[in-house]
Coordinates of C-alpha atoms in Angstrom, one line a residue:
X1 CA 18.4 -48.0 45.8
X2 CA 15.0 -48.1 47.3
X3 CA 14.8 -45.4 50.7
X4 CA 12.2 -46.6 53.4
X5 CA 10.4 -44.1 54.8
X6 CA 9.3 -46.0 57.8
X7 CA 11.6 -47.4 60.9
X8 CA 9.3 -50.4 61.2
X9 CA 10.7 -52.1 58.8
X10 CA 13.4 -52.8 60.4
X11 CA 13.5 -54.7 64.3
X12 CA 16.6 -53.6 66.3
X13 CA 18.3 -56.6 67.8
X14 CA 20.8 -55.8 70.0
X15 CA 23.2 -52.8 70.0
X16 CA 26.4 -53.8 68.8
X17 CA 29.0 -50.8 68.4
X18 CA 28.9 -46.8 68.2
X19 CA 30.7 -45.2 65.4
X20 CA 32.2 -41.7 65.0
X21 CA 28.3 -40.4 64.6
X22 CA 26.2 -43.2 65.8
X23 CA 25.1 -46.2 67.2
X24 CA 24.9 -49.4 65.7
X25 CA 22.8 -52.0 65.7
X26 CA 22.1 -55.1 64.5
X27 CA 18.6 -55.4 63.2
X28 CA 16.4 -57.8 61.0
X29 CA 14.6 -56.5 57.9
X30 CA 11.4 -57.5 58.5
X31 CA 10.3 -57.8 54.6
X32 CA 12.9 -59.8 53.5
X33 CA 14.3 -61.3 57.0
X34 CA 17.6 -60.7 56.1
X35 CA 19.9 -59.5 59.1
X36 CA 21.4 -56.2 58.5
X37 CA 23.7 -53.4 60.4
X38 CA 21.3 -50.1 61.6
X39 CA 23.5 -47.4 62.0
X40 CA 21.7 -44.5 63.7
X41 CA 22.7 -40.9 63.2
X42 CA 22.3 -38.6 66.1
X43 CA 20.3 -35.4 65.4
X44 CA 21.6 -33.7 68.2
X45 CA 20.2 -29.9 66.6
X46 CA 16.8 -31.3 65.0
X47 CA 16.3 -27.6 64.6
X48 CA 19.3 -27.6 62.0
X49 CA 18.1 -30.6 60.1
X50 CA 20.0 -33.9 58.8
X51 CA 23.5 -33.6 60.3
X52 CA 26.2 -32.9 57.4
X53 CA 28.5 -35.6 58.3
X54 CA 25.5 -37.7 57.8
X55 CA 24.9 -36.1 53.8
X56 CA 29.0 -36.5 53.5
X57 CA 28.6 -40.1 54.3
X58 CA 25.5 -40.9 52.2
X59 CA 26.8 -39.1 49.3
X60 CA 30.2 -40.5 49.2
X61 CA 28.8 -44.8 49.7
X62 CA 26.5 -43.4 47.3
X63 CA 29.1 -43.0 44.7
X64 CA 32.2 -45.5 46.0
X65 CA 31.5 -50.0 45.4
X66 CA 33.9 -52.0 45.9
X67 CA 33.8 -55.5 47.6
X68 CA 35.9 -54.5 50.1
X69 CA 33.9 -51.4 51.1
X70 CA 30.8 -51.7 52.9
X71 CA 28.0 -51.5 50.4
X72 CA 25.2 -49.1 51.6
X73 CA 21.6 -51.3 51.2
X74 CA 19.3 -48.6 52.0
X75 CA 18.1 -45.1 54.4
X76 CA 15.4 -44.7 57.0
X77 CA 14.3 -41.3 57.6
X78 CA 11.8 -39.2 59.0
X79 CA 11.6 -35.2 60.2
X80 CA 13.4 -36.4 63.6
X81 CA 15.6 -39.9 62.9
X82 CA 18.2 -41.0 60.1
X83 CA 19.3 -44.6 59.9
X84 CA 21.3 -46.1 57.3
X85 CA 21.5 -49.8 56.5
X86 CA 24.4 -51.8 55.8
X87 CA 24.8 -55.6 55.2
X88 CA 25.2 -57.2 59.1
X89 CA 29.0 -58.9 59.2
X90 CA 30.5 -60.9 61.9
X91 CA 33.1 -58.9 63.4
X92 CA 35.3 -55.7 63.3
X93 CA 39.0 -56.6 62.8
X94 CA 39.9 -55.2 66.6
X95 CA 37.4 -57.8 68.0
X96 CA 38.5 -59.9 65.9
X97 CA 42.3 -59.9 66.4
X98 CA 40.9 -60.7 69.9
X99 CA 39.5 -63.8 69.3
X100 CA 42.2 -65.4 67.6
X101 CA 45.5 -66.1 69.5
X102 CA 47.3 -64.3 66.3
X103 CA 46.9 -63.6 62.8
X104 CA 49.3 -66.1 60.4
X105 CA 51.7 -64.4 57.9
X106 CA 49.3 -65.1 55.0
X107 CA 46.2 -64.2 56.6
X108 CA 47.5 -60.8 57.4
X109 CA 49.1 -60.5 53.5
X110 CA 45.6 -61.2 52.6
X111 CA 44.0 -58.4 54.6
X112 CA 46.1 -55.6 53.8
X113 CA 45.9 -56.3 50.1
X114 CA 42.1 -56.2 50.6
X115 CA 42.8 -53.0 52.4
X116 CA 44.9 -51.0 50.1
X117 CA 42.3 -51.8 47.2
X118 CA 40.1 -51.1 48.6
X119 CA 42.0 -47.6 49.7
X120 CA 43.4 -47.4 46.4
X121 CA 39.7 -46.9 44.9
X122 CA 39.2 -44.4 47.3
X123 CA 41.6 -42.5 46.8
X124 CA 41.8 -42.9 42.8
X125 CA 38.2 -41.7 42.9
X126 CA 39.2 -38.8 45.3
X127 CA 37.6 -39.5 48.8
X128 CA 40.7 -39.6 51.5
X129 CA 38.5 -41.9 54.4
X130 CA 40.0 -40.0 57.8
X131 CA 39.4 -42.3 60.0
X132 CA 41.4 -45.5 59.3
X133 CA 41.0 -47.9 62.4
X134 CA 40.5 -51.8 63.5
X135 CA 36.9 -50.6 64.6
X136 CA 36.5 -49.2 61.2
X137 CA 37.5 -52.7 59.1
X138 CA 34.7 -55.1 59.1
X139 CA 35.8 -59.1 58.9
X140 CA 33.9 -61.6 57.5
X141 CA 34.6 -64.4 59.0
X142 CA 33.6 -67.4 56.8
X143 CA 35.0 -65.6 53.4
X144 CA 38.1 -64.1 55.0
X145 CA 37.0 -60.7 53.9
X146 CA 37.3 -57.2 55.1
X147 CA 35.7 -54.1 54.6
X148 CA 36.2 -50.5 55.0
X149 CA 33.4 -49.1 56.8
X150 CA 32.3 -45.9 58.5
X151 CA 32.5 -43.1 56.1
X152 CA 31.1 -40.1 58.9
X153 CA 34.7 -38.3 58.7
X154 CA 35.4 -39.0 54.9
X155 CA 36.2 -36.1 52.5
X156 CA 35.7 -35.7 49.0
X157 CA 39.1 -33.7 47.6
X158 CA 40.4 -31.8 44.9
X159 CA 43.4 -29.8 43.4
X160 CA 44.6 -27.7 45.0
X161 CA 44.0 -29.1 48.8
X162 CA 41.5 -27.1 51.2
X163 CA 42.5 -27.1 54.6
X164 CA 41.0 -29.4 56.8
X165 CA 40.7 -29.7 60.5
X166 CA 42.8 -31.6 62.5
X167 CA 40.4 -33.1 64.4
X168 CA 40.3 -36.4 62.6
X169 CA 42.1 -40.1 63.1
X170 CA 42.0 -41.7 66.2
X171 CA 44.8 -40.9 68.0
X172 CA 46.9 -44.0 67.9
X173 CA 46.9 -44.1 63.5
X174 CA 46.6 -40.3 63.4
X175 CA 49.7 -39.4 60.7
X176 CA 52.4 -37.5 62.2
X177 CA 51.9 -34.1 59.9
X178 CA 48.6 -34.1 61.5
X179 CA 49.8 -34.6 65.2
X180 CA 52.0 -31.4 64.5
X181 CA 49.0 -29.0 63.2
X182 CA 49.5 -29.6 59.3
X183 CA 45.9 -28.5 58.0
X184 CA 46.6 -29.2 54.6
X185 CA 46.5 -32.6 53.8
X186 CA 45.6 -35.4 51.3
X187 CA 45.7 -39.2 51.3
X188 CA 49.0 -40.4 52.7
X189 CA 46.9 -39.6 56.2
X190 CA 45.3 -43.1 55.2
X191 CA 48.5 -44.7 54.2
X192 CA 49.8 -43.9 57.7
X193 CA 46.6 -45.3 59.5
X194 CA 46.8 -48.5 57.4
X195 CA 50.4 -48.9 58.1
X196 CA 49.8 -48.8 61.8
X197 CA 46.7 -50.9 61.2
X198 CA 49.4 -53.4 59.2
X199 CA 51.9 -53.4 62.3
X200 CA 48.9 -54.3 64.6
X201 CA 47.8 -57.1 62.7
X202 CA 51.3 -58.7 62.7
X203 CA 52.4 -58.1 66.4
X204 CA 48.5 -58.2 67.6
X205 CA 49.3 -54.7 69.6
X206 CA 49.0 -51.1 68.8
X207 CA 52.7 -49.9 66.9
X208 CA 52.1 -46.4 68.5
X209 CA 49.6 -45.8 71.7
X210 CA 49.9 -42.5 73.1
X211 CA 47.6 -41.1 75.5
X212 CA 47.3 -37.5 74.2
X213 CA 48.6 -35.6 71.4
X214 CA 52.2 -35.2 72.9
X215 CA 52.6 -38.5 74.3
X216 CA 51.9 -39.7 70.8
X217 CA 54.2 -37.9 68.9
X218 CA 56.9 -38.8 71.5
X219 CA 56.0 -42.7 70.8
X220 CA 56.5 -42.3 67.0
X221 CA 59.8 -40.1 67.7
X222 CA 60.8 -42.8 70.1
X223 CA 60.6 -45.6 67.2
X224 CA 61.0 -43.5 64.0
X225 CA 63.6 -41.0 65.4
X226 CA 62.8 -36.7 65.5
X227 CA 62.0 -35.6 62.5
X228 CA 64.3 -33.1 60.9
X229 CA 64.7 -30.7 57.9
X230 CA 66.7 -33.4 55.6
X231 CA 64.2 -36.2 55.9
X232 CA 61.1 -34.3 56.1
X233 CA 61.1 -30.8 54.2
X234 CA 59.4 -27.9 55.9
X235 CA 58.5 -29.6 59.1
X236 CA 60.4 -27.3 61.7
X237 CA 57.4 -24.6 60.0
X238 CA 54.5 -26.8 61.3
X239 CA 52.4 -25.4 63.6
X240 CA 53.0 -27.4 66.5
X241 CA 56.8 -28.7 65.9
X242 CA 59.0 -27.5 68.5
X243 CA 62.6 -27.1 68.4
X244 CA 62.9 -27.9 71.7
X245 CA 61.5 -31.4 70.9
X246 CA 63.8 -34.1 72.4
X247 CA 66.0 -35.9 69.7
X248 CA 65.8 -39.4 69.2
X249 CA 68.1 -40.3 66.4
X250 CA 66.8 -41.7 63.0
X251 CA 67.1 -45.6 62.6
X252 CA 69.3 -46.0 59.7
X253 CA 67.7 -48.9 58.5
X254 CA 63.9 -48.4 59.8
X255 CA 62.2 -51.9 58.3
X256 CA 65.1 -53.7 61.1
X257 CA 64.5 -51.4 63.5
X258 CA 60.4 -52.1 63.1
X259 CA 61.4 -56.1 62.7
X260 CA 62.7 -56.1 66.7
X261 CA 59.3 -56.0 67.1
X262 CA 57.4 -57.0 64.5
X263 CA 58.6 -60.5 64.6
X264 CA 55.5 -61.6 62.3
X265 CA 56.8 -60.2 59.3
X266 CA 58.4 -61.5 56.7
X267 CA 61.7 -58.5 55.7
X268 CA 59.8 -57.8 52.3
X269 CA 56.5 -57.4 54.6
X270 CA 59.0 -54.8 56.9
X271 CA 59.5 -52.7 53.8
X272 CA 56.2 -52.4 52.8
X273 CA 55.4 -51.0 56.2
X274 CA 58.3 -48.7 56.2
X275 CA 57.6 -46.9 53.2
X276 CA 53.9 -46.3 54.5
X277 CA 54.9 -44.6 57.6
X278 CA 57.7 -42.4 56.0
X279 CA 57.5 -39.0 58.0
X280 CA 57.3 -37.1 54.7
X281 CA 53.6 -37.6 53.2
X282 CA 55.0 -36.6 49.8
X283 CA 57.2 -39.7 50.0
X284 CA 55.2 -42.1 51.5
X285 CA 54.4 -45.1 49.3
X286 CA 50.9 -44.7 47.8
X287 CA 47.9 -47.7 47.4
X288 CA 48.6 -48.0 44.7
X289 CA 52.8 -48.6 44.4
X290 CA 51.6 -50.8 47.7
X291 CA 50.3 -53.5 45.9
X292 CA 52.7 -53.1 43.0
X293 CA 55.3 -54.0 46.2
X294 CA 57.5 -57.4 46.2
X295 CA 55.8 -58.4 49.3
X296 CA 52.9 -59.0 47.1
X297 CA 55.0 -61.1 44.5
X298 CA 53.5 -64.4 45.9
X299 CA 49.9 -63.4 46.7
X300 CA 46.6 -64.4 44.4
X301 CA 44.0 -62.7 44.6

């Protein structure tokens, strides 16, 4: 990978989205005339040098390829400005479930499969992504691909887990052990985000859109019952569970009680998405025993 050392190789086209540490904008190499992405990292403390969600980002593209992860082409520095150039692609799946009046059962098979490879190598090669999000999957149109993209909150982990801040998700596919203060944590965060990522594809709405932290829990306990003891070991000992929580009972059959509705998937599809928002992390279904599932069974790659 070649790293320009000047901006002017690069003429910014229009502004087209702001991710968790920058703009974004769509730009034409001037060498090759190729249209590319031109993410700009803000340098709020130039004092304190190249931000490190910035060197977390670089480092971890640096080391993860897979076709469904955006490849980064290339970095733009100087003392005062950091850009990072990605390959330009249509649309980002939220704008994108927008455009089309909804998402056929096949097309949204194909996505998630490309999703949880893609998350799969992630997480097989230890990087949990922390910010799993419509904004964050890039669709490309004409091949009826998607990427993962935006890597500013990604963590490189290891054995045994660091605590890590909670600050992290957007709200509405933010896992449940992090809503209630669990600093601790590993990849079944992701699994959670792409579940509710899954749900939104299918019923072209958000599964779970609180407007703050407590009206979000309340929206999950709504649908997924209060958790307890018996289905979710040591969560009355996380920091911010309350006993005086209200109780909604525990669907006893939770893929029906997601299929009222989620009338867009098929019952093996309901499953799938079941077992990746389980309330216990350390039973939710992984990437990997995803794509092993039966909803799968008649999908080619």
């Amino acid at each position: 990978m070649d790293f320009a050392q000047s901006e002017e190789r690069y003429q910014k086209l229009e502004k087209i989205g702001e991710g968790t540490y920058g703009l974004v904008y769509k730009a034409r190499d001037n060498q090759t005339g190729e249209i590319v992405a031109l993410k700009k990292i803000r340098m709020d403390h130039e004092d304190e040098g190249t931000p490190s969600t910035a060197i977390r980002e670089i480092s971890l593209l640096k080391e993860v390829q897979h076709p469904n992860i955006v490849p980064l082409k290339d970095i733009v520095y100087d003392e005062s400005r950091l850009y990072l150039i990605f390959d330009f692609v249509d649309l980002d799946l939220k704008k994108y479930m927008e455009i089309v009046p909804q998402l056929d059962r096949m097309q949204v098979k194909k996505f998630i499969n490309q999703m949880l490879q893609a998350l799969n190598y992630c997480h097989q090669n230890r990087v949990i992504h922390r910010d799993l999000k419509p904004q964050n999957i890039l669709v490309d149109i004409q091949q009826q691909n998607t990427q993962i993209a935006d890597f500013g909150l990604a963590r490189a982990f290891g054995l045994p887990l660091k605590t890590y801040t909670h600050e992290v998700i957007t709200l509405w596919y933010r896992a449940p052990e992090i809503l209630l203060g669990q600093r601790q944590y590993s990849t079944p965060v992701d699994i959670w985000s792409l579940g509710c990522i899954f749900a939104e594809m299918a019923q072209k709405r958000p599964l779970f859109c609180g407007d703050s932290e407590i009206d979000q829990i309340f929206k999950i306990f709504k649908i997924m019952g209060t958790p307890k003891e018996s289905t979710w070991p040591g969560v009355s000992t996380l920091p911010d569970f309350k006993s005086t929580f209200p109780r909604w009972s525990t669907p006893t059959n939770p893929a029906a009680t997601l299929g009222k509705d989620i009338s867009n998937l098929c019952p093996l599809g309901l499953d799938l998405l079941s077992k990746m928002i389980v309330y216990n992390p350390y039973a939710r279904i992984t990437a990997e025993e995803a794509l092993k599932h039966a909803y799968f069974d008649d999908f080619n790659n």
